[in-house]
Tab-separated table of C-alpha atoms in Angstrom:
chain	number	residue	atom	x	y	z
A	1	UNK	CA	74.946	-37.853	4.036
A	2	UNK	CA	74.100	-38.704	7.963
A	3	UNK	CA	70.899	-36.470	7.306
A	4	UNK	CA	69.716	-38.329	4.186
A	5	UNK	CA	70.490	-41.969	5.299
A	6	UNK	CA	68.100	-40.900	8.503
A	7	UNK	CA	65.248	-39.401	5.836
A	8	UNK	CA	65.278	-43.157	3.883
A	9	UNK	CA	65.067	-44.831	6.980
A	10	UNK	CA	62.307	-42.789	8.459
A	11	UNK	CA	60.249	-42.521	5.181
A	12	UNK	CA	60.988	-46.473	4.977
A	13	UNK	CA	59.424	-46.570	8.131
A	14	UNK	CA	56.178	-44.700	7.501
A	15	UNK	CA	55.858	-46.768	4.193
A	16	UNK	CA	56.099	-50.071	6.095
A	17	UNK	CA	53.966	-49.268	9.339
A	18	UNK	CA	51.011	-49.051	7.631
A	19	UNK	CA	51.374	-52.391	6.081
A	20	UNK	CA	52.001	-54.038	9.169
A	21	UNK	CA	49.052	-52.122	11.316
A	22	UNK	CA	46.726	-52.938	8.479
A	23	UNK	CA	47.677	-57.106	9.597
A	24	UNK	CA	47.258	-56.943	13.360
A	25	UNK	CA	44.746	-57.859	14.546
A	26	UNK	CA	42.788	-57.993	17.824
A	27	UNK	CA	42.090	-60.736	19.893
A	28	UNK	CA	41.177	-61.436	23.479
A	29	UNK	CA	41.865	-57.756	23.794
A	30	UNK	CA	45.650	-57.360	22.695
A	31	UNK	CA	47.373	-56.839	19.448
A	32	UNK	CA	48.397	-59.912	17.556
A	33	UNK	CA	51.565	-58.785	15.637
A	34	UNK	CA	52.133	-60.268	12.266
A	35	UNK	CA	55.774	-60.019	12.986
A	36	UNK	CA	55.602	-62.335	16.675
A	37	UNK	CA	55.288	-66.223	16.425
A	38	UNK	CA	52.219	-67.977	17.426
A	39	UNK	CA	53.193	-68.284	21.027
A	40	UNK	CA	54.343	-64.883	21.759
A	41	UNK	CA	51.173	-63.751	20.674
A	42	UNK	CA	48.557	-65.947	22.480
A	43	UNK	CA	50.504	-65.632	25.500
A	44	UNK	CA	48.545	-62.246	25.226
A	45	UNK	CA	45.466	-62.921	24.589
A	46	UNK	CA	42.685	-63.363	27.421
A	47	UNK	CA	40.341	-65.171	25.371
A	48	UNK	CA	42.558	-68.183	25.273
A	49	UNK	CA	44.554	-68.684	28.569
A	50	UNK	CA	42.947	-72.070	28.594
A	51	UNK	CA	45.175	-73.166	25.315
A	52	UNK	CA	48.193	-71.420	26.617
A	53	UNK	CA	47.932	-73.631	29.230
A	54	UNK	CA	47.452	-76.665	27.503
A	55	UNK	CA	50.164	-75.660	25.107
A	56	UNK	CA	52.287	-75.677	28.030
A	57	UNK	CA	51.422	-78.506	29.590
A	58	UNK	CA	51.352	-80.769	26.717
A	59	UNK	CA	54.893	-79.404	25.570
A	60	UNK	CA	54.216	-77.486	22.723
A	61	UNK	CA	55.495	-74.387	23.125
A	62	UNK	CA	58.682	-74.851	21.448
A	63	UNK	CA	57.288	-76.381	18.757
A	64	UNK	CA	54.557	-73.703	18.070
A	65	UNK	CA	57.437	-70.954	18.549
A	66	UNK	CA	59.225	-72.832	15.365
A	67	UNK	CA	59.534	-71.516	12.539
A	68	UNK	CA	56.701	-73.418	10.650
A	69	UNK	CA	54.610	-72.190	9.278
A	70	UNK	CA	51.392	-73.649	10.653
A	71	UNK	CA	47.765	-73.042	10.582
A	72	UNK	CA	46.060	-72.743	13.976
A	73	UNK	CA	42.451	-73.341	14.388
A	74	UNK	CA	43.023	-71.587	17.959
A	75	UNK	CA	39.837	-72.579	20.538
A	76	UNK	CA	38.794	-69.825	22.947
A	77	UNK	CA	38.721	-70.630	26.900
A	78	UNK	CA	35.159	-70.229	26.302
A	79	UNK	CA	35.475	-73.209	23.722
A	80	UNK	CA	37.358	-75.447	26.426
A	81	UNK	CA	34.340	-74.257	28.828
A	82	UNK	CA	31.701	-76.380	26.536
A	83	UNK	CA	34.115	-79.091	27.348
A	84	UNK	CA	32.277	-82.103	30.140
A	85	UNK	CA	33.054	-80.688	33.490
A	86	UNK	CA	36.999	-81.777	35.015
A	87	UNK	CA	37.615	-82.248	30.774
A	88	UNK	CA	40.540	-79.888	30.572
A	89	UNK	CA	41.746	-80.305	34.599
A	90	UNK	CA	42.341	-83.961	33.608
A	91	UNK	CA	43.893	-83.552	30.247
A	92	UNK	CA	46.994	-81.132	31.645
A	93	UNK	CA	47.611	-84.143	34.023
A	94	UNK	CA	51.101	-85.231	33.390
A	95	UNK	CA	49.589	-88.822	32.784
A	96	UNK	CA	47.692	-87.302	29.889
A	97	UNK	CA	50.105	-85.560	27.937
A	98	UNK	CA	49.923	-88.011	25.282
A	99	UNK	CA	45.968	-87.294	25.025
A	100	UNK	CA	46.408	-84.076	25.183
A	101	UNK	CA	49.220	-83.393	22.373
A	102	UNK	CA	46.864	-85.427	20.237
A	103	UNK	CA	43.666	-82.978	20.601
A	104	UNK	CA	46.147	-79.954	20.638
A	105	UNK	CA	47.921	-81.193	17.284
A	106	UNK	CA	44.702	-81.824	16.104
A	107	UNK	CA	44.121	-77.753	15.774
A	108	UNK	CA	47.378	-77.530	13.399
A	109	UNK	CA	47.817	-78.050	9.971
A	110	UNK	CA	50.899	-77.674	8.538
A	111	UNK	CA	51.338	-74.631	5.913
A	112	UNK	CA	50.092	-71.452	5.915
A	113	UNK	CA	46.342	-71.580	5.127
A	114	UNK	CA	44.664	-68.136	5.358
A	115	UNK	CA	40.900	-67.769	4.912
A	116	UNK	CA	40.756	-67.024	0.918
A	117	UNK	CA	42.969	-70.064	0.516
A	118	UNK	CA	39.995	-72.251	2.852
A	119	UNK	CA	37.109	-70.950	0.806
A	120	UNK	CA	39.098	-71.525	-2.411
A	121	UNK	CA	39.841	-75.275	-1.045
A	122	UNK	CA	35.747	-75.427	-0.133
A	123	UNK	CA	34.704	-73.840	-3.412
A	124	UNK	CA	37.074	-76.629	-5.503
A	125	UNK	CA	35.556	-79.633	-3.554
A	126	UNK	CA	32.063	-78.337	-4.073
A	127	UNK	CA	31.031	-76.715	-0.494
A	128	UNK	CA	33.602	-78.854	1.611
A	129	UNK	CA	37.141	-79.687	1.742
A	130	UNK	CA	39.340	-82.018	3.849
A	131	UNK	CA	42.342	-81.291	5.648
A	132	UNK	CA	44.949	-83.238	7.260
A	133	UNK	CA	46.428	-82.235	10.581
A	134	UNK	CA	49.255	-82.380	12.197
A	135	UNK	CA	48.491	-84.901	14.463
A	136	UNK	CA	47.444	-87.511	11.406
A	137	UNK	CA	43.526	-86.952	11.456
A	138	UNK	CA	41.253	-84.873	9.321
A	139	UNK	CA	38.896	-82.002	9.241
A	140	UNK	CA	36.324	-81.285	7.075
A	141	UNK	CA	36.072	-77.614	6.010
A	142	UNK	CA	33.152	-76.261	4.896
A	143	UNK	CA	30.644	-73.221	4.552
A	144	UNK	CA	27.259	-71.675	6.173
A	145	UNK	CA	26.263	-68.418	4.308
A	146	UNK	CA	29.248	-66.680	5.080
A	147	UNK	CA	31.020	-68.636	7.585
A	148	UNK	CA	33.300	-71.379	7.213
A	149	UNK	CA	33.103	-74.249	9.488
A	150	UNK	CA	35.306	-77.037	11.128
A	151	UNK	CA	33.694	-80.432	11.088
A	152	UNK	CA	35.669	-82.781	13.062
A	153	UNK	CA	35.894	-86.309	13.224
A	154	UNK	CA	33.525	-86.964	15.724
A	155	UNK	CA	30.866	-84.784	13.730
A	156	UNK	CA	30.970	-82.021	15.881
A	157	UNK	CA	31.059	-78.884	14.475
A	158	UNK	CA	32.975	-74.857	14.647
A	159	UNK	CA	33.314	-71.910	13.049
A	160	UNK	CA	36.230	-69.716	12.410
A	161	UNK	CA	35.086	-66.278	14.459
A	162	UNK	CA	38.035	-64.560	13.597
A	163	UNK	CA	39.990	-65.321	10.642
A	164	UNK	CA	43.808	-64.101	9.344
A	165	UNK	CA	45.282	-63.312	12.615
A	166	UNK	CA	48.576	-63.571	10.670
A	167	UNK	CA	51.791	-64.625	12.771
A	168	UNK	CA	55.831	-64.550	11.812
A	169	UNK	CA	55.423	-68.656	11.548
A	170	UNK	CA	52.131	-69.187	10.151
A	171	UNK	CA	48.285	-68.211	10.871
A	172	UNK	CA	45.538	-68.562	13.629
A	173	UNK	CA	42.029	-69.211	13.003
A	174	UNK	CA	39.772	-68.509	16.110
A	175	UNK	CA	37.504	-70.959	16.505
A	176	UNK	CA	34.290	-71.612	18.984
A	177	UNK	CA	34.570	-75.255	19.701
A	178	UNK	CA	37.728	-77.949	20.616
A	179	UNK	CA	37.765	-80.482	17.741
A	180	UNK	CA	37.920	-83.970	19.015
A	181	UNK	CA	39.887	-86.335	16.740
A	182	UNK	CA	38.642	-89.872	16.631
């Protein structure tokens, strides 16, 4: 019985892994795993130490560990580098948390959007679509050839360089530019 309860389990196993390899994806040079939380998994991820941080500073962390779910449009460090010199030094000032929740909560929209469900939301509103974030403001989704892009309220733009990094609470977006809301 022993020896047959232990076959299930391990063919269970092999069924499964696949499934879950086939959704991790790589970025910043580490495995995001579908079955870690948004935190736990950007925490790894070199390419965006710079949000970590922000994360941190603005007091997000428990939040973003929740269970959600949430989309992330997830900036990389080098995003936060195209940023007016001293930009992100002064915004995890304790003085600017407020400031900085706002632009950080700006990045989240509540749900679990993956990339289909974007271009579906584009295609519908006739090459753009408008979503409302977390924080109260709105992006403007759209598409170039085969990219989708952020437009935020400021009219600066970004595009989604990886998409479907799927997470236990929700989904990150990598994106190439901080959104500004107004």
């Amino acid at each position: 019985m022993k020896k047959l309860i232990f076959a299930a389990l391990a063919l269970a196993t092999f069924a499964i892994a696949p499934a879950v390899q086939a959704q991790t994806k790589m970025v910043g040079g580490a495995a995001m795993y579908p079955t870690k939380n948004i935190v736990e998994n950007a925490v790894n991820s070199k390419d965006h130490t710079t949000l970590v941080a922000a994360v941190k500073a603005a007091g997000l962390v428990e939040t973003l560990s929740s269970k959600g779910p949430f989309t992330v449009f997830a900036p990389t460090n080098e995003a936060f580098n195209k940023l007016p010199a001293g930009t992100v030094d002064n915004l995890v000032k304790p003085e600017n948390k407020a400031t900085l929740t706002k632009i950080l909560t700006y990045h989240v929209v509540a749900g679990k959007l993956s990339a289909a469900e974007l271009w579906a939301k584009v295609k519908a509103g006739m090459g753009k679509a408008e979503l409302t974030t977390v924080s109260g403001g709105k992006l403007t989704i759209m598409a170039k050839g085969k990219k989708l892009y952020l437009v935020d309220e400021k009219g600066a733009q970004s595009w989604i360089t990886i998409a479907d990094v799927n997470q236990s609470n929700g989904v990150i977006h990598v994106v190439n530019t901080v959104l500004m809301p107004n």
